[in-house]
Tab-separated table of N, CA and C in Angstrom:
chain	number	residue	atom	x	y	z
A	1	UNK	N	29.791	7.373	4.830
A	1	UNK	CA	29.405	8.256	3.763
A	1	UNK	C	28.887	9.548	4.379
A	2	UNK	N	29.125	10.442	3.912
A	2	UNK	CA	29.010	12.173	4.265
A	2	UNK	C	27.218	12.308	3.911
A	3	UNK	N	26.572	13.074	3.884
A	3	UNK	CA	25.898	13.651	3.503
A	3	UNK	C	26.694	14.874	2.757
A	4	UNK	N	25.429	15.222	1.813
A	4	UNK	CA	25.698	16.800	1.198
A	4	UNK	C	25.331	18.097	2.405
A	5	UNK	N	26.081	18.990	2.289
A	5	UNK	CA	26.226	19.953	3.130
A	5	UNK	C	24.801	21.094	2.685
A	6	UNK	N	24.292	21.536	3.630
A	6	UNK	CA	22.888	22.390	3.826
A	6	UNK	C	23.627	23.352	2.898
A	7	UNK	N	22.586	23.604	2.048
A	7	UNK	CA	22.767	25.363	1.028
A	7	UNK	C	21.760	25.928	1.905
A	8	UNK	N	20.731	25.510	2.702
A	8	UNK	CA	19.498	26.934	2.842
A	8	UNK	C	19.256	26.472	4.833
A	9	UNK	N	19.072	27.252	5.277
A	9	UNK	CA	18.296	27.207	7.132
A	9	UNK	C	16.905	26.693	6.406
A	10	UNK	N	16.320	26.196	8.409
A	10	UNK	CA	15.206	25.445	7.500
A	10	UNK	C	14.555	26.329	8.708
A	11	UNK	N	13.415	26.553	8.778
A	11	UNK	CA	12.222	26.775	9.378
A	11	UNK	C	10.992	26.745	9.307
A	12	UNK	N	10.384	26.625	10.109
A	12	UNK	CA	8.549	26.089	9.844
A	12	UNK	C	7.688	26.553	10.742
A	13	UNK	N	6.819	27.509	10.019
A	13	UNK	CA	5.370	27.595	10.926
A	13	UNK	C	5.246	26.453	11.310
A	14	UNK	N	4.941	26.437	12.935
A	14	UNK	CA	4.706	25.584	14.021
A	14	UNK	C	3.153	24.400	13.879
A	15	UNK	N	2.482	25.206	13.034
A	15	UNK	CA	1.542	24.556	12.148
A	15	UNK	C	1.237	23.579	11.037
A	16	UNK	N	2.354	24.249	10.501
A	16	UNK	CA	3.185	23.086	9.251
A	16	UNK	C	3.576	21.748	9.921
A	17	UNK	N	4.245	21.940	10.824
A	17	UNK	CA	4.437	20.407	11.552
A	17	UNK	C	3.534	19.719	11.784
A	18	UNK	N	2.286	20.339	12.386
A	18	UNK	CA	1.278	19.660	13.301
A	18	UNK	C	0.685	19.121	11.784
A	19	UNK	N	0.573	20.122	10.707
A	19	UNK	CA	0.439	19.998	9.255
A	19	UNK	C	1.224	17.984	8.843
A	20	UNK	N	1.846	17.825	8.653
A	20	UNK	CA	2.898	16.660	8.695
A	20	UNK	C	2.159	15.838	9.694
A	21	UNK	N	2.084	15.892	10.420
A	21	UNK	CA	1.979	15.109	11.608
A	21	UNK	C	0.876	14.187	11.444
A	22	UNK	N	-0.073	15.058	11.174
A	22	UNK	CA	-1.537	14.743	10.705
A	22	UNK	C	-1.602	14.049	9.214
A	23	UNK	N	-0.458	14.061	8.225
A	23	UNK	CA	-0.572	13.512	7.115
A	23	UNK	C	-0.452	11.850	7.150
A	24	UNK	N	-1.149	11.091	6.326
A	24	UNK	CA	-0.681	9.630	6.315
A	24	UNK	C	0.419	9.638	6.366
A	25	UNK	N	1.101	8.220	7.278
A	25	UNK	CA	2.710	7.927	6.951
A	25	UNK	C	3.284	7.788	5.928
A	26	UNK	N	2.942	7.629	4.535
A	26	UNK	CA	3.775	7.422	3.207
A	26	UNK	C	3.610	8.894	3.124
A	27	UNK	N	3.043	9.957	2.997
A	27	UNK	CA	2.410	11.320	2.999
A	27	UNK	C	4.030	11.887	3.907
A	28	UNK	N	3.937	11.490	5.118
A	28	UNK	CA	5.235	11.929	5.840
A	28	UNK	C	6.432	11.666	4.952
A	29	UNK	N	6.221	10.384	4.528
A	29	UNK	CA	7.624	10.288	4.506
A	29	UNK	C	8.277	10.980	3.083
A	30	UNK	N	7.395	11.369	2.387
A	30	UNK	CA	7.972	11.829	1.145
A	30	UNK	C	8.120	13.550	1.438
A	31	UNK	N	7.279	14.272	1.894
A	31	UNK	CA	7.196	15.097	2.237
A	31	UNK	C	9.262	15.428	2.798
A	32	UNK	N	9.314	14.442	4.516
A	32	UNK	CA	10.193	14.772	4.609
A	32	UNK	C	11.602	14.640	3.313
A	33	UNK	N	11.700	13.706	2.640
A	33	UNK	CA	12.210	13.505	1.254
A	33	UNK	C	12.545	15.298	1.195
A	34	UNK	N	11.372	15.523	0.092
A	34	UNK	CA	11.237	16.600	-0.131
A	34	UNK	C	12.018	17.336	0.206
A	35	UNK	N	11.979	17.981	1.983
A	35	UNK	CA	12.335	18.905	2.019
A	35	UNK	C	14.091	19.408	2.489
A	36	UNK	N	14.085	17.533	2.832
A	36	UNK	CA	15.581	17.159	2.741
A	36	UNK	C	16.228	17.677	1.105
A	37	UNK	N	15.448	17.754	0.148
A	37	UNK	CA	15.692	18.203	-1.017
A	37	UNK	C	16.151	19.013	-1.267
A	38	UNK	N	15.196	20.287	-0.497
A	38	UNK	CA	14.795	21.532	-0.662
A	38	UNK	C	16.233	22.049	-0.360
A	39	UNK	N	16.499	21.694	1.370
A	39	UNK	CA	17.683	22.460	2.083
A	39	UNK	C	18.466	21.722	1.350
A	40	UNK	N	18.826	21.012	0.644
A	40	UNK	CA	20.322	21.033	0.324
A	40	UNK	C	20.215	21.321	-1.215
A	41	UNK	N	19.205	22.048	-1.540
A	41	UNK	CA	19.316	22.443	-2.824
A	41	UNK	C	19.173	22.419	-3.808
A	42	UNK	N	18.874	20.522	-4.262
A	42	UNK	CA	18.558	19.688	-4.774
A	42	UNK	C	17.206	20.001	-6.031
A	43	UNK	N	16.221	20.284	-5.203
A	43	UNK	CA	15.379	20.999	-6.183
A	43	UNK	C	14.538	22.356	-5.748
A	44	UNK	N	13.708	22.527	-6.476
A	44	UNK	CA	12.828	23.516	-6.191
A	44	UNK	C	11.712	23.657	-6.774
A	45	UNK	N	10.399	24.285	-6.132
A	45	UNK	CA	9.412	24.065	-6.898
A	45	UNK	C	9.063	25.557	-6.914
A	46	UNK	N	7.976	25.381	-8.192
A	46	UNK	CA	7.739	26.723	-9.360
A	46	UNK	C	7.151	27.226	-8.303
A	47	UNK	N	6.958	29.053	-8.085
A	47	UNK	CA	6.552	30.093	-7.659
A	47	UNK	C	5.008	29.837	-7.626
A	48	UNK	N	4.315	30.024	-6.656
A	48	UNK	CA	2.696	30.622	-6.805
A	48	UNK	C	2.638	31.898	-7.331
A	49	UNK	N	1.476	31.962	-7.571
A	49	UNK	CA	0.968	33.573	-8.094
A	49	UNK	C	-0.142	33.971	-7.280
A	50	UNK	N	-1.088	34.437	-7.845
A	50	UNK	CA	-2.505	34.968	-7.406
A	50	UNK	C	-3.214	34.063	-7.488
A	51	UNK	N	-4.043	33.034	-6.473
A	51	UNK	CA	-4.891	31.891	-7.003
A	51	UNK	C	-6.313	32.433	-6.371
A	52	UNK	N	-7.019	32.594	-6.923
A	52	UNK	CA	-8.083	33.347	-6.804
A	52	UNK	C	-8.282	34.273	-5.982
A	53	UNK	N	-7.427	35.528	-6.498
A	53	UNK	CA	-7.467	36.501	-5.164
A	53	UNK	C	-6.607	36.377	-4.429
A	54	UNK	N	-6.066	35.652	-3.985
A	54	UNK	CA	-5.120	34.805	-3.037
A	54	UNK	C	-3.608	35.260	-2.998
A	55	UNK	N	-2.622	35.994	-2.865
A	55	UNK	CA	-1.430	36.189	-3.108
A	55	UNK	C	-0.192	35.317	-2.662
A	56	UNK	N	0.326	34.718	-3.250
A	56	UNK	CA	1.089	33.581	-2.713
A	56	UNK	C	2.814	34.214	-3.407
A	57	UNK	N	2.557	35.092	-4.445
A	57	UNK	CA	3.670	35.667	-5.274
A	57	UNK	C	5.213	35.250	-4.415
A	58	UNK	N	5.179	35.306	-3.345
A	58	UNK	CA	6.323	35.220	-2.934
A	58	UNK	C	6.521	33.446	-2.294
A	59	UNK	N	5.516	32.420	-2.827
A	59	UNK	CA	5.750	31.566	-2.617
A	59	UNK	C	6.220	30.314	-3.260
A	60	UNK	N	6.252	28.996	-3.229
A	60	UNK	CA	6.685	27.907	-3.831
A	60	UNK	C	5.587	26.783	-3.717
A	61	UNK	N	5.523	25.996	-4.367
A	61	UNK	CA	5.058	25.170	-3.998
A	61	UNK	C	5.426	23.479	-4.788
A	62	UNK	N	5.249	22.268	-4.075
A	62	UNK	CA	5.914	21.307	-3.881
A	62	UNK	C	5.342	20.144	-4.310
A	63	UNK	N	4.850	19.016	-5.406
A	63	UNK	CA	3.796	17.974	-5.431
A	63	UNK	C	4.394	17.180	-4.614
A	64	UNK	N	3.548	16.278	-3.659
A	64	UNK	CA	4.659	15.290	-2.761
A	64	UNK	C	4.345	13.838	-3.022
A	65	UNK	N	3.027	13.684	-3.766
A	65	UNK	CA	2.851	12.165	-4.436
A	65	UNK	C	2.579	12.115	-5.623
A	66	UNK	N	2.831	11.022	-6.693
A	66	UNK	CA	2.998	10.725	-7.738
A	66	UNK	C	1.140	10.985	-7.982
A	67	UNK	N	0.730	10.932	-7.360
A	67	UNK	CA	-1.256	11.975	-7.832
A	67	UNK	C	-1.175	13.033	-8.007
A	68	UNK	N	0.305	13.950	-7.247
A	68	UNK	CA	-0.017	15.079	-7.316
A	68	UNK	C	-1.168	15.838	-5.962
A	69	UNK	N	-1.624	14.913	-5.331
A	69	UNK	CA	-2.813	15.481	-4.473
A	69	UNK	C	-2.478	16.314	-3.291
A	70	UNK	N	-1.391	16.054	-3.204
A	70	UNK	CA	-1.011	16.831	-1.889
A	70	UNK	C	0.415	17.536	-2.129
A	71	UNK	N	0.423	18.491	-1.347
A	71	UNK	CA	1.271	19.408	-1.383
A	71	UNK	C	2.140	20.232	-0.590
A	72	UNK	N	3.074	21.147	-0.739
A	72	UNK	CA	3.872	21.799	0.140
A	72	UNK	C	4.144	23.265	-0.021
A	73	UNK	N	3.993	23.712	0.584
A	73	UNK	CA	3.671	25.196	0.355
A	73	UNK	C	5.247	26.027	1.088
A	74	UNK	N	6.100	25.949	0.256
A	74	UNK	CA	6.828	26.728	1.471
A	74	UNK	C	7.497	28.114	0.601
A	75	UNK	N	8.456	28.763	1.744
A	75	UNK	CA	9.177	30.425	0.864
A	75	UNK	C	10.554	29.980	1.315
A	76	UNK	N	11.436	30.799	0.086
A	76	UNK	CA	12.290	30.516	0.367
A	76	UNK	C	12.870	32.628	0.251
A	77	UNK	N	13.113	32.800	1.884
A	77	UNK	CA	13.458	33.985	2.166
A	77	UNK	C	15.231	34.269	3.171
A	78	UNK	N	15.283	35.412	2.942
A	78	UNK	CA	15.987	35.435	3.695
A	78	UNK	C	16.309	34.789	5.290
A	79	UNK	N	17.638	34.459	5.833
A	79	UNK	CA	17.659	33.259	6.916
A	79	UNK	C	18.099	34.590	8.150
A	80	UNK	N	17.700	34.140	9.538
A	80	UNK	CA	17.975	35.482	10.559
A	80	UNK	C	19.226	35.862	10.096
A	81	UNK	N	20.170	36.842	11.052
A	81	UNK	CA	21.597	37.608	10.912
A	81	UNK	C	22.066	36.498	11.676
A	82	UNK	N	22.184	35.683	12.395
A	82	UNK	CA	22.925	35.015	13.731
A	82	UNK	C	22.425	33.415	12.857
A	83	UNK	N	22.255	32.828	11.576
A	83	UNK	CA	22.254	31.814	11.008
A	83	UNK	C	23.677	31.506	10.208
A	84	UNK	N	23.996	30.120	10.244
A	84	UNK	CA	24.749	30.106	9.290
A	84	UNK	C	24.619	30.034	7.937
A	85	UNK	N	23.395	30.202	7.367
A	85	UNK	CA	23.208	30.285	5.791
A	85	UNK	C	22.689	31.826	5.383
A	86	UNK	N	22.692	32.028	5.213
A	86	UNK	CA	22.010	33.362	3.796
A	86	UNK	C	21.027	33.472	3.815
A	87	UNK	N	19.793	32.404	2.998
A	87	UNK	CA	18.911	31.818	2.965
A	87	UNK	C	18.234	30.678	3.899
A	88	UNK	N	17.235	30.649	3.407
A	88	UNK	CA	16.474	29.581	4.520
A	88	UNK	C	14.918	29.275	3.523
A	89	UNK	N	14.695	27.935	4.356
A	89	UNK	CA	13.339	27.291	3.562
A	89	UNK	C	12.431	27.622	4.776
A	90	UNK	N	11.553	28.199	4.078
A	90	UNK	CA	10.379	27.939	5.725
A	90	UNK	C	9.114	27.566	4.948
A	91	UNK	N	8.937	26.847	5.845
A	91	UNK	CA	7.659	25.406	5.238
A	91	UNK	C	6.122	26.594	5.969
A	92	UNK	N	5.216	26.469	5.309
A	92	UNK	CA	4.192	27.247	5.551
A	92	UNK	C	2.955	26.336	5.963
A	93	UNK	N	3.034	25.307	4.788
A	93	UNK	CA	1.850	24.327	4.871
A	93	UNK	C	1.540	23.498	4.228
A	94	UNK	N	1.645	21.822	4.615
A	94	UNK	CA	1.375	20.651	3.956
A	94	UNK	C	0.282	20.576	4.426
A	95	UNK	N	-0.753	20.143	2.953
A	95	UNK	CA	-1.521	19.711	2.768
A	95	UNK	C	-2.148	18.634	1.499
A	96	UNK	N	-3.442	18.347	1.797
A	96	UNK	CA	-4.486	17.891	0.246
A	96	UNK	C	-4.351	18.984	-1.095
A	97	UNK	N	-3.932	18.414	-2.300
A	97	UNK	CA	-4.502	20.127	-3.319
A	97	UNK	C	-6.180	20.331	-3.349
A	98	UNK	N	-7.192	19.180	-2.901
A	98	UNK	CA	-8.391	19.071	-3.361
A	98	UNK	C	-9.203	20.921	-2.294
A	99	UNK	N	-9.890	21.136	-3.091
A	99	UNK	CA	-10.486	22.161	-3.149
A	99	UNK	C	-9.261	23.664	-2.553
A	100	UNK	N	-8.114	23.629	-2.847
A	100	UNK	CA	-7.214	24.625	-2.912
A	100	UNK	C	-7.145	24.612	-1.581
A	101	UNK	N	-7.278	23.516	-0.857
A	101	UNK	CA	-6.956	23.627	1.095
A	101	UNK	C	-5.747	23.862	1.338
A	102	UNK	N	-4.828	23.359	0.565
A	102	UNK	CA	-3.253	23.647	0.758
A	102	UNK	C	-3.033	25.352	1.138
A	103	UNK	N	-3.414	25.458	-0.186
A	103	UNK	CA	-2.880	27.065	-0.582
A	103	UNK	C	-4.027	28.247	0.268
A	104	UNK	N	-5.514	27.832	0.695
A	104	UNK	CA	-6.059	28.568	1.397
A	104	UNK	C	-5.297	28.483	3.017
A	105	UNK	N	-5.168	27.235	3.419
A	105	UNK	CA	-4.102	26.743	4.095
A	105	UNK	C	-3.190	27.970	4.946
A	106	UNK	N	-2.360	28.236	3.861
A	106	UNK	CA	-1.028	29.209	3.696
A	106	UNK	C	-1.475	30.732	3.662
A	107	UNK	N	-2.872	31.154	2.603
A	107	UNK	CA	-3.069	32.567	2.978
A	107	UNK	C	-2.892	32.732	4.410
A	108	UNK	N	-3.951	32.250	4.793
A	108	UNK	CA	-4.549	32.450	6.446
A	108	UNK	C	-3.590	32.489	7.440
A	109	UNK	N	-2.272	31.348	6.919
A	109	UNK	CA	-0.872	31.588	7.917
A	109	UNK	C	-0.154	32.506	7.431
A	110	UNK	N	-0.388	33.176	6.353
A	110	UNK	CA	0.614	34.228	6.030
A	110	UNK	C	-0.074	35.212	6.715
A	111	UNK	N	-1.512	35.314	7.142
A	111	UNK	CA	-2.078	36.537	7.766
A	111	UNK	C	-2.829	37.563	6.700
A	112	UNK	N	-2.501	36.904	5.209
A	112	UNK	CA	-3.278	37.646	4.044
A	112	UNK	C	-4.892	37.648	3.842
A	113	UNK	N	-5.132	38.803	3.288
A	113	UNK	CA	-7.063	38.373	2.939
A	113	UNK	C	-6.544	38.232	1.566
A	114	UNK	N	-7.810	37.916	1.108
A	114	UNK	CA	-7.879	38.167	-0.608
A	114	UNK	C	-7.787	39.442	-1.069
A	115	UNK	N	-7.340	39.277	-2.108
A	115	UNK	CA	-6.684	40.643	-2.577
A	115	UNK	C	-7.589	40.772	-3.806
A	116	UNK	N	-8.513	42.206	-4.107
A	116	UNK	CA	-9.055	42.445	-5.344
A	116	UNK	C	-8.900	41.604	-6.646
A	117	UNK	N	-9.482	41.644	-7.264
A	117	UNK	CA	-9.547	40.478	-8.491
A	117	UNK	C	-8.730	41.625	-9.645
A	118	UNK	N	-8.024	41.231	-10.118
A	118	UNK	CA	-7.025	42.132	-11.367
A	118	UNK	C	-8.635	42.228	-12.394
A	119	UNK	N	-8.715	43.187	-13.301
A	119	UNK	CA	-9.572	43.845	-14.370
A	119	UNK	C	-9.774	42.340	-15.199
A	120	UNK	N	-9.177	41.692	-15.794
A	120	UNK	CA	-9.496	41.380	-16.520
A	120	UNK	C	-10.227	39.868	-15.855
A	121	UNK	N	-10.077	39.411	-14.602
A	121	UNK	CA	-10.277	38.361	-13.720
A	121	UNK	C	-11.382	39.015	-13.799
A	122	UNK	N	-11.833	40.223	-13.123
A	122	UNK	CA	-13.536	40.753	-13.307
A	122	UNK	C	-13.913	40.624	-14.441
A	123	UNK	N	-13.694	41.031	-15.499
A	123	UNK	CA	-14.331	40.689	-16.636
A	123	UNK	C	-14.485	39.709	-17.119
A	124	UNK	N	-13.826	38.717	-17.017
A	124	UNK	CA	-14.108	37.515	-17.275
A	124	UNK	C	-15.211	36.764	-16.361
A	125	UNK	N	-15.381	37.033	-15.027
A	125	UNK	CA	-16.209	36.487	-14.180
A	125	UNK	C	-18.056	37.321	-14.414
A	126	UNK	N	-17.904	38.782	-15.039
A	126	UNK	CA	-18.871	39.399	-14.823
A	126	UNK	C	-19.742	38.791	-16.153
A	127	UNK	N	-21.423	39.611	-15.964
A	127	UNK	CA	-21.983	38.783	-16.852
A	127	UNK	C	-22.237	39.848	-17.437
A	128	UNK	N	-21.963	40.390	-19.078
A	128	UNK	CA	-22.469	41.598	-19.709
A	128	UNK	C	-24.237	42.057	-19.434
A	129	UNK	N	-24.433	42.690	-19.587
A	129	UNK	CA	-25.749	43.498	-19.079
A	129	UNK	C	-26.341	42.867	-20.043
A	130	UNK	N	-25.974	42.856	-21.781
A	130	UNK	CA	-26.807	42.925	-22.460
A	130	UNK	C	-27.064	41.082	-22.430
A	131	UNK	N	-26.093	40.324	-22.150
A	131	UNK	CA	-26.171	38.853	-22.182
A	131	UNK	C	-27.586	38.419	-20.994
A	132	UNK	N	-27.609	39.173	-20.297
A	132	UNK	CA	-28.949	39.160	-19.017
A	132	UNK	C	-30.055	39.665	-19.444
A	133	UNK	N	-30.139	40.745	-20.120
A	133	UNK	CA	-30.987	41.121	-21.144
A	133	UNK	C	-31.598	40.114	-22.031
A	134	UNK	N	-31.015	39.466	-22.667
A	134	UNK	CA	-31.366	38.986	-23.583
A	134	UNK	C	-31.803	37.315	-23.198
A	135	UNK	N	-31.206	37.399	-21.931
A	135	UNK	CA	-31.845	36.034	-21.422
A	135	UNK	C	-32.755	36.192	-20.742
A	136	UNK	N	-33.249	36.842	-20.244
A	136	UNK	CA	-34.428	37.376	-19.728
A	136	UNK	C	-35.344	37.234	-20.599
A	137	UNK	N	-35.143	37.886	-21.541
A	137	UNK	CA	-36.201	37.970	-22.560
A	137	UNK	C	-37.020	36.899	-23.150
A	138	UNK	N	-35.679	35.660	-23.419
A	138	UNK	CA	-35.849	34.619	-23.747
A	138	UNK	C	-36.247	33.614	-23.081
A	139	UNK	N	-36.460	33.806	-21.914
A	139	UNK	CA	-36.738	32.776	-20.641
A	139	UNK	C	-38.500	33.778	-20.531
A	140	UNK	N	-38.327	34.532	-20.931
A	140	UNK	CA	-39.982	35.394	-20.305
A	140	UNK	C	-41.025	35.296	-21.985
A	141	UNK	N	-40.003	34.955	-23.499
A	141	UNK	CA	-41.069	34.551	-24.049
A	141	UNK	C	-41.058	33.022	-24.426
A	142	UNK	N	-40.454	32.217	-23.937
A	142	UNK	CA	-40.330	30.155	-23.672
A	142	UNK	C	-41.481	30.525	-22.692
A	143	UNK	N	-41.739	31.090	-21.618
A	143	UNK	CA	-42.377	31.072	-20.675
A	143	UNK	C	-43.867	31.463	-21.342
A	144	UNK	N	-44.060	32.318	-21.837
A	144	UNK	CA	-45.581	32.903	-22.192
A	144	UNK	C	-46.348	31.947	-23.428
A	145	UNK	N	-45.588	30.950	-24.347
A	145	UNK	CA	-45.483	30.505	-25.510
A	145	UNK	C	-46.266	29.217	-24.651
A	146	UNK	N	-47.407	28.790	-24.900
A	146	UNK	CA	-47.988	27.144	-24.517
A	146	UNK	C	-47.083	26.115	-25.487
A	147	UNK	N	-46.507	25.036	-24.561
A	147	UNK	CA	-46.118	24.034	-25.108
A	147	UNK	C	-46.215	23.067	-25.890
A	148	UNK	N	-45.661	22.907	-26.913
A	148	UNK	CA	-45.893	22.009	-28.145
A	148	UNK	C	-46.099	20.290	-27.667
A	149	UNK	N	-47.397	19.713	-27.850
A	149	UNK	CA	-47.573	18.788	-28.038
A	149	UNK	C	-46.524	17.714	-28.265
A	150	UNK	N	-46.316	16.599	-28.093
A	150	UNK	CA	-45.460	15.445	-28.255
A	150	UNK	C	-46.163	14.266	-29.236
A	151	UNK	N	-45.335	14.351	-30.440
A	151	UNK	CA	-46.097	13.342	-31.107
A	151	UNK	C	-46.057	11.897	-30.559
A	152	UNK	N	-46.918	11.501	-30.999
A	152	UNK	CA	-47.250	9.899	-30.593
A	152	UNK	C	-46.371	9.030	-30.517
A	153	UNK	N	-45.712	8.970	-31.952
A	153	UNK	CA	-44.354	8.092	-32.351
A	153	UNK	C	-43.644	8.281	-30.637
A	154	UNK	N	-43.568	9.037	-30.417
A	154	UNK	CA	-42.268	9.961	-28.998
A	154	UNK	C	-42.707	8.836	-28.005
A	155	UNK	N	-43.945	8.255	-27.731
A	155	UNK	CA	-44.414	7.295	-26.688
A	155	UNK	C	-44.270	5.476	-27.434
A	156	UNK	N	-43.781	5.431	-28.179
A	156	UNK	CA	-43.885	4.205	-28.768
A	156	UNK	C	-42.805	3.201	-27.997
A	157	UNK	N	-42.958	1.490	-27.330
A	157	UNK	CA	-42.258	1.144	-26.927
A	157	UNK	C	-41.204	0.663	-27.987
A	158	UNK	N	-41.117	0.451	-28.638
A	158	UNK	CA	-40.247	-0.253	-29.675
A	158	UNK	C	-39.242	0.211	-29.497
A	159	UNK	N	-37.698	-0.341	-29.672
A	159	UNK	CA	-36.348	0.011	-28.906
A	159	UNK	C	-35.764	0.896	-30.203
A	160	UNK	N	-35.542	2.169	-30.125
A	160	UNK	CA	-34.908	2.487	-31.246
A	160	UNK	C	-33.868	1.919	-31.978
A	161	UNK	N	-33.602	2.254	-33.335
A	161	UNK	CA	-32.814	1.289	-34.308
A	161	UNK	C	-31.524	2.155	-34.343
């Protein structure tokens, strides 16, 4: 029986491997799955965007276990002039998704910093002046106000009904 013939070159930050290497063996082995996938075409996974600051726009990314927990970070770019494909997969970085290690992962090998937060990412994160204001206020007169007594009933052992 043949195999299916490569649609894409494959290549990998040298990191990405050591990346693999270091993953549990069921972790390996789907991974490689995967990317046996990838080069022949088989599937593809949805584009990154901006993940907090983070620019990945020109990337992909891959779930490699049925948790979802771990992941594959790769681009699919142009392949050298002296390749036989067009295209090419280059694997950036397998990892955990837990606390965005994958994808911080991949900035740092792409050589990217964080990139400014878009307007409305600030606004959403910032705290209005007057919302600080007004909690201030409210925390400085809870604070000056002596505390209300606890009625008796409040200490009673009897198990509520």
């Amino acid at each position: 029986m043949t195999s299916p013939k490569a649609r894409f070159a494959f290549a990998a930050n040298p990191r990405a491997l050591e990346d693999l290497r270091q993953a549990p063996a069921h972790i390996q082995d789907l991974v490689l799955l995967h990317l046996q996938d990838l080069v022949h075409g088989e599937q593809r996974g949805p584009l990154l965007h901006h993940w907090f600051g983070q620019d990945l726009s020109d990337c992909r990314k891959l779930y490699v276990d049925p948790q979802a927990a771990w992941r594959i970070v790769y681009q699919e770019r142009r392949a050298p002039t002296n390749s036989a494909h067009r295209r090419e997969i280059f694997l950036i970085a397998v990892g955990p998704r837990l606390h965005n290690e994958v994808y911080n992962t991949a900035v740092h090998r792409l050589g990217r910093e964080r990139t400014a937060q878009a307007p409305l990412a600030q606004a959403a994160l910032a705290r209005s002046p007057r919302f600080l204001a007004r909690t201030s206020q409210s925390a400085s007169a809870a604070a000056a106000r002596p505390a209300a007594p606890l009625p008796l009933d409040s200490f009673s052992r009897k198990a509520p009904r």
